[in-house]
mmCIF file of N, CA and C and ligand atoms in Angstrom:
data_model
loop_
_atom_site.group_PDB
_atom_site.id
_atom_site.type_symbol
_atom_site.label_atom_id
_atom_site.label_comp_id
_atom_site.label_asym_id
_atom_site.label_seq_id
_atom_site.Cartn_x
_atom_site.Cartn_y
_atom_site.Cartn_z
ATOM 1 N N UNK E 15 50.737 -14.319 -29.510
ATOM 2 C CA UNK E 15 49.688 -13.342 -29.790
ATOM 3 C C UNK E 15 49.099 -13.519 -31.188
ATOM 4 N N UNK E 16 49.865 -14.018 -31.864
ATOM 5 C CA UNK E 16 49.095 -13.865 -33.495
ATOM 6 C C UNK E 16 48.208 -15.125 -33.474
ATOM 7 N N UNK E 17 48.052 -16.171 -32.890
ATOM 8 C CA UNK E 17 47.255 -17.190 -33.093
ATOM 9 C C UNK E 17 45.681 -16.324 -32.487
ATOM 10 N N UNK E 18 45.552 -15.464 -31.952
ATOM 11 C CA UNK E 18 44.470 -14.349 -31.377
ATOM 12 C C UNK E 18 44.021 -14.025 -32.478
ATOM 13 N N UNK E 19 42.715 -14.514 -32.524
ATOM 14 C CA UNK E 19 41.860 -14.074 -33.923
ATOM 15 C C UNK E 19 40.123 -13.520 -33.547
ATOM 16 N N UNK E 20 40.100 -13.426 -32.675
ATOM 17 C CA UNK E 20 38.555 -13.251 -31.633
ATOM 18 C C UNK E 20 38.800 -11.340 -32.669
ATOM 19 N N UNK E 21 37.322 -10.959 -32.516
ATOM 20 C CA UNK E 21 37.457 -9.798 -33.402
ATOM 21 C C UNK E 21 37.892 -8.656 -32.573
ATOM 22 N N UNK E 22 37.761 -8.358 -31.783
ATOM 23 C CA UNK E 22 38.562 -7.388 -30.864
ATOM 24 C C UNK E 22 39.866 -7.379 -31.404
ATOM 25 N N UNK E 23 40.417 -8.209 -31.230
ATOM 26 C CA UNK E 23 42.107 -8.455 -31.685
ATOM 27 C C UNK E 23 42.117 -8.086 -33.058
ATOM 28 N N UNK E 24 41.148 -8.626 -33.947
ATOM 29 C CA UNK E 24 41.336 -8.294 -35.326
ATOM 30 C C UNK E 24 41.636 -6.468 -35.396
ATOM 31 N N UNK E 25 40.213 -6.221 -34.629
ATOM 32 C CA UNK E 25 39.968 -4.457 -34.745
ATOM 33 C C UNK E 25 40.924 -3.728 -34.292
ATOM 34 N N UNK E 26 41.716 -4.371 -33.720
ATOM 35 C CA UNK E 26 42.745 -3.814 -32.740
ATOM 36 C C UNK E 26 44.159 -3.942 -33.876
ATOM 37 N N UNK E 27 44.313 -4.998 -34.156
ATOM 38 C CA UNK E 27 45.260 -4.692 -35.367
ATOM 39 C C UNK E 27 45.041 -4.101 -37.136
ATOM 40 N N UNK E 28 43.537 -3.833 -36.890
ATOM 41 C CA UNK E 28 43.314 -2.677 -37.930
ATOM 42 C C UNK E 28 43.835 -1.245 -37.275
ATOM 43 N N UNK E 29 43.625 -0.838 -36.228
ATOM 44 C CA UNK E 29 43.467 0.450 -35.467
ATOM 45 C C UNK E 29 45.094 0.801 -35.309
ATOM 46 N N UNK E 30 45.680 -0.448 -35.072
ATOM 47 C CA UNK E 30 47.578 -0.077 -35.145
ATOM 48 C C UNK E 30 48.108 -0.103 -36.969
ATOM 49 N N UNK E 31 47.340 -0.760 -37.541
ATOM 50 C CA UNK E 31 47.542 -0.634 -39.180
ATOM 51 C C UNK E 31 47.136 1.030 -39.491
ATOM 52 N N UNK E 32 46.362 1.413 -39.058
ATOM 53 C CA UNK E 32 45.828 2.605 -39.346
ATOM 54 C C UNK E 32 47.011 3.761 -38.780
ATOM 55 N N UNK E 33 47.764 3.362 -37.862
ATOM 56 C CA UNK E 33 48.310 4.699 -37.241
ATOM 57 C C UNK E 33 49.728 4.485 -38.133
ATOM 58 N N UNK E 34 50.361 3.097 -38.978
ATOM 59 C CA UNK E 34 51.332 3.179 -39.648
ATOM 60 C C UNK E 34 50.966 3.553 -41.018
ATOM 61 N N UNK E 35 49.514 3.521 -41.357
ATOM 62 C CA UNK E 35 49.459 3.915 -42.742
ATOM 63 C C UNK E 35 49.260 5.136 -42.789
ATOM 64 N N UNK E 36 48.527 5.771 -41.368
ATOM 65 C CA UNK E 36 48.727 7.381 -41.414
ATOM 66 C C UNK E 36 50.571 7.765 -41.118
ATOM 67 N N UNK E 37 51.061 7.471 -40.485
ATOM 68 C CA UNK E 37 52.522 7.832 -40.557
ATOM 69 C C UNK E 37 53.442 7.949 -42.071
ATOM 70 N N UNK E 38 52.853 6.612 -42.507
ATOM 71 C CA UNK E 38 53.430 6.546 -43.704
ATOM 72 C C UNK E 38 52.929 7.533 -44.885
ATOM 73 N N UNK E 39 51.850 7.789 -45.172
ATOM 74 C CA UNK E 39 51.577 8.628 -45.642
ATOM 75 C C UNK E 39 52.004 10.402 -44.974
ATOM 76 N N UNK E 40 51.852 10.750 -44.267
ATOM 77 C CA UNK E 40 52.794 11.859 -43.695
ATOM 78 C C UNK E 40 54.211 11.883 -44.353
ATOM 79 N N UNK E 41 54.937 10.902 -44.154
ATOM 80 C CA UNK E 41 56.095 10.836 -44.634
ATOM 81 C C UNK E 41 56.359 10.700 -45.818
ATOM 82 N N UNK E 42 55.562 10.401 -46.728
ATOM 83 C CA UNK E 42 55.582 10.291 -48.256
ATOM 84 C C UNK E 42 54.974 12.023 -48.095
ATOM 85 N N UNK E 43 54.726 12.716 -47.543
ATOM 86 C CA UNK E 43 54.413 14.192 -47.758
ATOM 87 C C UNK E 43 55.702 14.915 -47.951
ATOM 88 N N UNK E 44 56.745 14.294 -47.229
ATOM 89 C CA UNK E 44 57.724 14.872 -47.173
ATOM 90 C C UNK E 44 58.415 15.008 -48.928
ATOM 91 N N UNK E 45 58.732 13.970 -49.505
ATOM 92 C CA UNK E 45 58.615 14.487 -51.077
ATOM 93 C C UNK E 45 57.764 15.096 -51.503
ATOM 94 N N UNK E 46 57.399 15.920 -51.579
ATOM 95 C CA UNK E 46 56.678 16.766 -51.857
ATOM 96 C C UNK E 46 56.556 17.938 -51.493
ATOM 97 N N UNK E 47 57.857 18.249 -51.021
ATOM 98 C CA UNK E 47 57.264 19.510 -49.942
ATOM 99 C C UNK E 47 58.161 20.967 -50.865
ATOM 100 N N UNK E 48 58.130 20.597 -52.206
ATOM 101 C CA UNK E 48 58.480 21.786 -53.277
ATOM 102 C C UNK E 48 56.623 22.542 -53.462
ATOM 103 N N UNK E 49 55.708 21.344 -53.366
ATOM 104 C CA UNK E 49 54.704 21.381 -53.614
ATOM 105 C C UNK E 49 53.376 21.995 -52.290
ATOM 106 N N UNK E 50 53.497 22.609 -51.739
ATOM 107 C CA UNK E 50 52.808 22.799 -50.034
ATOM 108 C C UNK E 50 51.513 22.354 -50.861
ATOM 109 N N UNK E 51 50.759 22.545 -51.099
ATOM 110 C CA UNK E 51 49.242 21.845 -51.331
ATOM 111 C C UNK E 51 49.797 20.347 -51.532
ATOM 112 N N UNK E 52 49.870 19.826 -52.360
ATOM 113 C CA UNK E 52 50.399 18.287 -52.331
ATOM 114 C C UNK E 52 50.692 17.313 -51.131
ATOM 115 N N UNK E 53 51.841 18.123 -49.788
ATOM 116 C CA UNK E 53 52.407 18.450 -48.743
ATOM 117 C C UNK E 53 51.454 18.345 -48.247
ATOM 118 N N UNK E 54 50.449 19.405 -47.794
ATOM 119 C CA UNK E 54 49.630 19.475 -46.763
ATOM 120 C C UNK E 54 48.315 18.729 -46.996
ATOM 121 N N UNK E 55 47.819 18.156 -48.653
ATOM 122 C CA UNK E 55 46.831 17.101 -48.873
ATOM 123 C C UNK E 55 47.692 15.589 -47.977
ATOM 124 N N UNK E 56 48.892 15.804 -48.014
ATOM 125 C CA UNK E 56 49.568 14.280 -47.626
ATOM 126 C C UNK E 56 49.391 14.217 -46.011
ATOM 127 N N UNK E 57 49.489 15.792 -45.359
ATOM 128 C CA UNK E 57 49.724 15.992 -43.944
ATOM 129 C C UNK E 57 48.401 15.279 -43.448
ATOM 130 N N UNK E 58 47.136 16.392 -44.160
ATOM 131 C CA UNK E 58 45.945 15.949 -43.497
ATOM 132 C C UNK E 58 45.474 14.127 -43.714
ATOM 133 N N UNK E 59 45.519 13.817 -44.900
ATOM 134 C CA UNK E 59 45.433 12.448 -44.547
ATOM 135 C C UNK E 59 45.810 11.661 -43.722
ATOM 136 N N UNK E 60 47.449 11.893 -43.395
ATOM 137 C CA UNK E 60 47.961 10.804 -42.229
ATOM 138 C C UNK E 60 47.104 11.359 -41.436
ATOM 139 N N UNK E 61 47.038 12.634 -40.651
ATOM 140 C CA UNK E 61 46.170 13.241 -39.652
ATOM 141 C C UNK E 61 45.058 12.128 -39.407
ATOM 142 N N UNK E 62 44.038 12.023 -40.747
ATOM 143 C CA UNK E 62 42.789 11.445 -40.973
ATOM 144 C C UNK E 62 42.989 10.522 -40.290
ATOM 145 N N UNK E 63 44.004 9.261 -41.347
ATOM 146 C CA UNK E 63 44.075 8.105 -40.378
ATOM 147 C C UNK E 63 44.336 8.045 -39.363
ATOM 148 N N UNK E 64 45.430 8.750 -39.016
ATOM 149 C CA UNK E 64 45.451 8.775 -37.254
ATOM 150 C C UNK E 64 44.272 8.982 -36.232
ATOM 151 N N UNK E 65 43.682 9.713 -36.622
ATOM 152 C CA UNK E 65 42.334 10.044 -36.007
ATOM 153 C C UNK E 65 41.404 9.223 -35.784
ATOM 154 N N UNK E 66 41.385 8.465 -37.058
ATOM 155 C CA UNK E 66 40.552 7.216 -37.716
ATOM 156 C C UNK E 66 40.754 6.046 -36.679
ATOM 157 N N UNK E 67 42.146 5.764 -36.081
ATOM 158 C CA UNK E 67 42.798 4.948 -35.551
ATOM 159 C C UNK E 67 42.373 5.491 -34.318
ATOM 160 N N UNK E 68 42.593 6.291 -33.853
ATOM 161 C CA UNK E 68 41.904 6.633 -32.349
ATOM 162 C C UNK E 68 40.611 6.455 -32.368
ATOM 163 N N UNK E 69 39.706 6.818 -32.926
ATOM 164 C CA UNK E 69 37.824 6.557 -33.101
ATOM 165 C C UNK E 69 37.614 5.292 -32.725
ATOM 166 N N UNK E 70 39.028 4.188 -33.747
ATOM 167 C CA UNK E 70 38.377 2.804 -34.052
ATOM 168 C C UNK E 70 38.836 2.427 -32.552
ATOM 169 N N UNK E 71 40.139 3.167 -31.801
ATOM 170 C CA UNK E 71 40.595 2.291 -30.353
ATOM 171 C C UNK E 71 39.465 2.550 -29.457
ATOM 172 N N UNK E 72 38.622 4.207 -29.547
ATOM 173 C CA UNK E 72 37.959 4.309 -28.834
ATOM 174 C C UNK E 72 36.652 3.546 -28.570
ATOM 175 N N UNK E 73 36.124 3.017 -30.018
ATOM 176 C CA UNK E 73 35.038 2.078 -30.302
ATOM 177 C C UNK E 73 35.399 0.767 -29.772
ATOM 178 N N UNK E 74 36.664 0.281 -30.014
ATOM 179 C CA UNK E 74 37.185 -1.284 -29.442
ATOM 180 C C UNK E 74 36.623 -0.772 -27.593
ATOM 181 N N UNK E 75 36.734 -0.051 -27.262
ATOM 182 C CA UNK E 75 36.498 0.208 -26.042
ATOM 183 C C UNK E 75 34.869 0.198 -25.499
ATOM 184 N N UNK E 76 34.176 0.988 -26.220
ATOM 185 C CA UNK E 76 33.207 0.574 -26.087
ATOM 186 C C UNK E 76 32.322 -0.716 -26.541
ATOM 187 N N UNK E 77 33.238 -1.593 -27.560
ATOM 188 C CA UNK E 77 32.564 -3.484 -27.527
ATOM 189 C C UNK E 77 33.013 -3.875 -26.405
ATOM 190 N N UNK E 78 34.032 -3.601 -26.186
ATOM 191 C CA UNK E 78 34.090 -4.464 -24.990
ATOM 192 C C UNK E 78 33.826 -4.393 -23.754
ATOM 193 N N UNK E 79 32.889 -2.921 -23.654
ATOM 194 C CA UNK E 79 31.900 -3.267 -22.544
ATOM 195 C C UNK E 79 30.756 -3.732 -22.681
ATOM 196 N N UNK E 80 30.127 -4.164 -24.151
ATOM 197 C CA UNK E 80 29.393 -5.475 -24.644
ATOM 198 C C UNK E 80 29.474 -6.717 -24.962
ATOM 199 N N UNK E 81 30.783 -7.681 -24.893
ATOM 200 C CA UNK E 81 30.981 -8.699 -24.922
ATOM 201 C C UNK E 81 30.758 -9.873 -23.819
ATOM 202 N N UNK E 82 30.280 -10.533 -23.940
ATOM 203 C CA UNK E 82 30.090 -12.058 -22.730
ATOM 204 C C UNK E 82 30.997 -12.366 -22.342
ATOM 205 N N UNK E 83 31.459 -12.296 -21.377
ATOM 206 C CA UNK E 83 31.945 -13.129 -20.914
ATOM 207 C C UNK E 83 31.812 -15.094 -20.818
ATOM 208 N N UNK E 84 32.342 -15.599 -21.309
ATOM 209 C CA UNK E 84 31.553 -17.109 -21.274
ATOM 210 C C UNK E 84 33.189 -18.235 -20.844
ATOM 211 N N UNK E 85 32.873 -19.239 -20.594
ATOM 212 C CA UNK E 85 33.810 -20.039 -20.156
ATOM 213 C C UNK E 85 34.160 -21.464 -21.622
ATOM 214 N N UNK E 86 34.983 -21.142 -22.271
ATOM 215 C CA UNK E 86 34.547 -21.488 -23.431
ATOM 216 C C UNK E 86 35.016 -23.483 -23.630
ATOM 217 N N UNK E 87 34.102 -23.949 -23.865
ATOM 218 C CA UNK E 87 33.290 -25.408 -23.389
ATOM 219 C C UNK E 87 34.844 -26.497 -23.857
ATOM 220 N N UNK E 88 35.413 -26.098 -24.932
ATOM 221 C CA UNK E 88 37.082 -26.594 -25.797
ATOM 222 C C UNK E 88 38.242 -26.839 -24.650
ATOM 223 N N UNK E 89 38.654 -25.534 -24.478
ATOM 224 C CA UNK E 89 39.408 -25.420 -23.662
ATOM 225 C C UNK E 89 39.631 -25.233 -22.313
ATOM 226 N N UNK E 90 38.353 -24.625 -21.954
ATOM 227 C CA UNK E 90 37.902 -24.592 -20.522
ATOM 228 C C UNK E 90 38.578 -23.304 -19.911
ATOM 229 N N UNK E 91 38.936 -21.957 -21.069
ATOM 230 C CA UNK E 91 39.026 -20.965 -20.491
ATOM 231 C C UNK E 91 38.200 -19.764 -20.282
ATOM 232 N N UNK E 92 38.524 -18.827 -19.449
ATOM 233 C CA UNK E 92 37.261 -17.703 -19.903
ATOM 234 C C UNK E 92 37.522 -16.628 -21.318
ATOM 235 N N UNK E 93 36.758 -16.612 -22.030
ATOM 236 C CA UNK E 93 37.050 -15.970 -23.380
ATOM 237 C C UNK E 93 35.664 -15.135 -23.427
ATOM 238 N N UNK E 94 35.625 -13.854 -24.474
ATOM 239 C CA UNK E 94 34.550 -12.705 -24.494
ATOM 240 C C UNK E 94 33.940 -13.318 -25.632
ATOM 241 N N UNK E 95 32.733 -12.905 -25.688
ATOM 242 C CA UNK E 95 31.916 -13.461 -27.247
ATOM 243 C C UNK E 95 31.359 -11.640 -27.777
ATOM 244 N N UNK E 96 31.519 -11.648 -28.918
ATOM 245 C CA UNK E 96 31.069 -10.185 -29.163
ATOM 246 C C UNK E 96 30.126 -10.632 -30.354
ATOM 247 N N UNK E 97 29.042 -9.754 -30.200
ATOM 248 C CA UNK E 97 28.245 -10.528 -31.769
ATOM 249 C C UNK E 97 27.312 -11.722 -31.204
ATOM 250 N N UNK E 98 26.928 -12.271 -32.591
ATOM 251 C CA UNK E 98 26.263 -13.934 -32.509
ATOM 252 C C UNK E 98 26.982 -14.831 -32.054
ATOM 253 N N UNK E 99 27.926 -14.916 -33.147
ATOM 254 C CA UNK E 99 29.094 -15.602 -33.295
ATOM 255 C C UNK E 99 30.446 -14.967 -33.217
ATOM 256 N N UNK E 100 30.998 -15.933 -32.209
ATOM 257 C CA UNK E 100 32.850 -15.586 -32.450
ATOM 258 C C UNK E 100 33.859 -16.696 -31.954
ATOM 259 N N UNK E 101 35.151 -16.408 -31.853
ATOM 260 C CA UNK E 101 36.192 -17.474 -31.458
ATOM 261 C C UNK E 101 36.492 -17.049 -30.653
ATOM 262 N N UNK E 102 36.835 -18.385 -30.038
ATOM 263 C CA UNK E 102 37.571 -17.915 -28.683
ATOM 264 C C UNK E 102 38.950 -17.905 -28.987
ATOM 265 N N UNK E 103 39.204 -17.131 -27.860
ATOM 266 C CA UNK E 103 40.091 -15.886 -27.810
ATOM 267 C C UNK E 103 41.562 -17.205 -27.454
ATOM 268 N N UNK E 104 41.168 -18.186 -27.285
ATOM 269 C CA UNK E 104 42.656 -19.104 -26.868
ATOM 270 C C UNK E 104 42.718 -20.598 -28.018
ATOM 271 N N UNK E 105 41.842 -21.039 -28.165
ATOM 272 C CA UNK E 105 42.000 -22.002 -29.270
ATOM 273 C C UNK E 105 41.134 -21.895 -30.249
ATOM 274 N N UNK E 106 40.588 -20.753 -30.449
ATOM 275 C CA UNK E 106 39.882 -20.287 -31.855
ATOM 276 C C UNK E 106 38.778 -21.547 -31.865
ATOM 277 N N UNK E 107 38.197 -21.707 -31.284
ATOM 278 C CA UNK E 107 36.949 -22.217 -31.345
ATOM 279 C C UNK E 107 36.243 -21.827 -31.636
ATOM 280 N N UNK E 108 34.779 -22.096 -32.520
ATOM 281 C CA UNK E 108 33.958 -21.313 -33.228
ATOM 282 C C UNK E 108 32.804 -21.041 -32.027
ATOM 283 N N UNK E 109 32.250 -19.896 -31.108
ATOM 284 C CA UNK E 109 31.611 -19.863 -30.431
ATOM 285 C C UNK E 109 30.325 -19.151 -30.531
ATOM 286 N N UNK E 110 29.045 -19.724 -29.765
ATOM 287 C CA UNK E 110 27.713 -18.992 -30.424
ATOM 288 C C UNK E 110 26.798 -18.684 -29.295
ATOM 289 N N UNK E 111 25.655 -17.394 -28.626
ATOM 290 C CA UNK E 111 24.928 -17.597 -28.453
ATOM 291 C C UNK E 111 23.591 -17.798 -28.516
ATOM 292 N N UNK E 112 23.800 -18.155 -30.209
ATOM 293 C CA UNK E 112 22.105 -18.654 -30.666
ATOM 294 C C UNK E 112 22.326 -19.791 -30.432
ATOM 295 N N UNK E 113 20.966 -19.942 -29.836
ATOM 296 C CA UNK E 113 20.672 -21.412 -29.879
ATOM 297 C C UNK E 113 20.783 -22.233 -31.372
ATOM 298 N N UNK E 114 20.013 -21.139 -32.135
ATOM 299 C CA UNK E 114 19.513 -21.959 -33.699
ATOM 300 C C UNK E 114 20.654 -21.965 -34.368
ATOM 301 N N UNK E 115 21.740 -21.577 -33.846
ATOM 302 C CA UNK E 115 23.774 -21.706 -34.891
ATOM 303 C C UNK E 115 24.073 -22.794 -34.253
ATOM 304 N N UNK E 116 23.755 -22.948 -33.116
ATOM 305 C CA UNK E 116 24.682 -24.322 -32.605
ATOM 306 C C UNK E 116 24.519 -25.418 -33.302
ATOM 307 N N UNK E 117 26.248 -25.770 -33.645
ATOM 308 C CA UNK E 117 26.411 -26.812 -34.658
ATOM 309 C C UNK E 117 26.378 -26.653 -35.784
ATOM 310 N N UNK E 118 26.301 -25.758 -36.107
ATOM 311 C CA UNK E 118 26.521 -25.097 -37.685
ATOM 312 C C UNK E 118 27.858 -24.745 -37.924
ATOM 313 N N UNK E 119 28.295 -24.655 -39.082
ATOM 314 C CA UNK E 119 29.559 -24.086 -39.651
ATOM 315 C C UNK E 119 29.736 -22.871 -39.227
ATOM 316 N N UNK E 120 30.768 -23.011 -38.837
ATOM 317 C CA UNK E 120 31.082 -21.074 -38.163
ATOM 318 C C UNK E 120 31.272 -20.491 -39.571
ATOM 319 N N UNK E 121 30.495 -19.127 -39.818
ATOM 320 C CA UNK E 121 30.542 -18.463 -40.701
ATOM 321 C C UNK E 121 30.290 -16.607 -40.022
ATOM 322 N N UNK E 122 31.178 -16.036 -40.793
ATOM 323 C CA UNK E 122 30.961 -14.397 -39.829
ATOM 324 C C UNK E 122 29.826 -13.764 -40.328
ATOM 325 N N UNK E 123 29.581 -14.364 -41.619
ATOM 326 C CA UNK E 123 27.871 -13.419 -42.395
ATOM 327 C C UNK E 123 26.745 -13.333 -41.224
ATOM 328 N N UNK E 124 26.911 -14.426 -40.282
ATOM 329 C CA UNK E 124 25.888 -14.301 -39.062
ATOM 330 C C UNK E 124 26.029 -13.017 -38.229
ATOM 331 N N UNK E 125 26.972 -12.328 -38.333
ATOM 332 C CA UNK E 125 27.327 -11.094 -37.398
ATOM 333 C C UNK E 125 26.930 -9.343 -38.406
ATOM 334 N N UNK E 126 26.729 -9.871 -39.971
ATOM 335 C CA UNK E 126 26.361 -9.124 -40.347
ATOM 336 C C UNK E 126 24.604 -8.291 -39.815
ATOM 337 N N UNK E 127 23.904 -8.905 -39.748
ATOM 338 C CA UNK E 127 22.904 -8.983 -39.526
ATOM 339 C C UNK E 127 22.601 -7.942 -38.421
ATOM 340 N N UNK E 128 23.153 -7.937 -37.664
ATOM 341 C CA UNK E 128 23.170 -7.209 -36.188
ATOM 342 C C UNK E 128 24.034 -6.096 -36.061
ATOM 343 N N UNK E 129 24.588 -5.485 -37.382
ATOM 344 C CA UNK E 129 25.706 -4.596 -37.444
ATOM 345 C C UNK E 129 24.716 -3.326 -37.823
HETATM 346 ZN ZN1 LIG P 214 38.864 -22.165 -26.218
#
C-alpha cells in the first residue's frame, strides 16, 4: 500500500493523519484538566480535527465520482486520473489528459490551475 501515491491515497492519508492529530490533541487536554478552559480549548480542537477529517473523507468521496477511469498505457492496468495530471495508482506513472502535457515532466503545479 505505501508505494500508492495517486492523490486520493495521498488525501486519504491526510484525513487518517487528521483523526490521530485530533485524538492526540484531546489527550494532551487531559493535562490540563486543573485548568477546564485550557481542557475544553484542547477538547474542541481535537473535535475540529476530527470533523475536519470527516469533511476531507467526505470530499475524497465526492473526487472520486470525478476521476477517469483510464487503462494506464505502463502497466496495462485500470487506474483513476483526478485533475490534469496524476499517477497511476500501480506503478506511479506520470499520467495526463492534456494533450499539450504529454511528454512533459510530470509536475503537480499543473493541477493547481483547476483547483
Ligand atoms: Zn501503471
Amino acid at each position: 500500500m505505501a508505494k500508492y501515491s495517486s492523490k486520493i491515497n495521498k488525501i486519504r492519508t491526510f484525513a487518517l493523519g487528521l483523526v490521530f492529530f485530533g485524538m492526540i490533541i484531546m489527550y494532551g487536554g487531559i493535562f490540563f484538566r486543573d485548568s477546564p478552559i485550557i481542557m475544553t480549548i484542547f477538547m474542541i480542537l481535537g473535535l475540529l480535527c476530527i470533523g475536519l477529517s470527516t469533511a476531507v473523507y467526505f470530499w475524497i468521496g465526492m473526487l472520486s465520482t470525478k476521476t477517469i477511469q483510464v487503462v494506464c498505457p505502463n502497466c496495462n492496468k485500470p487506474t483513476k486520473i483526478l485533475g490534469r495530471v496524476d499517477m497511476c495508482m500501480h506503478c506511479n506513472e506520470p499520467l495526463t489528459l492534456d494533450k499539450t502535457l504529454e511528454g512533459q515532466e510530470f509536475d503537480e503545479k499543473y493541477n493547481r490551475k483547476i483547483k
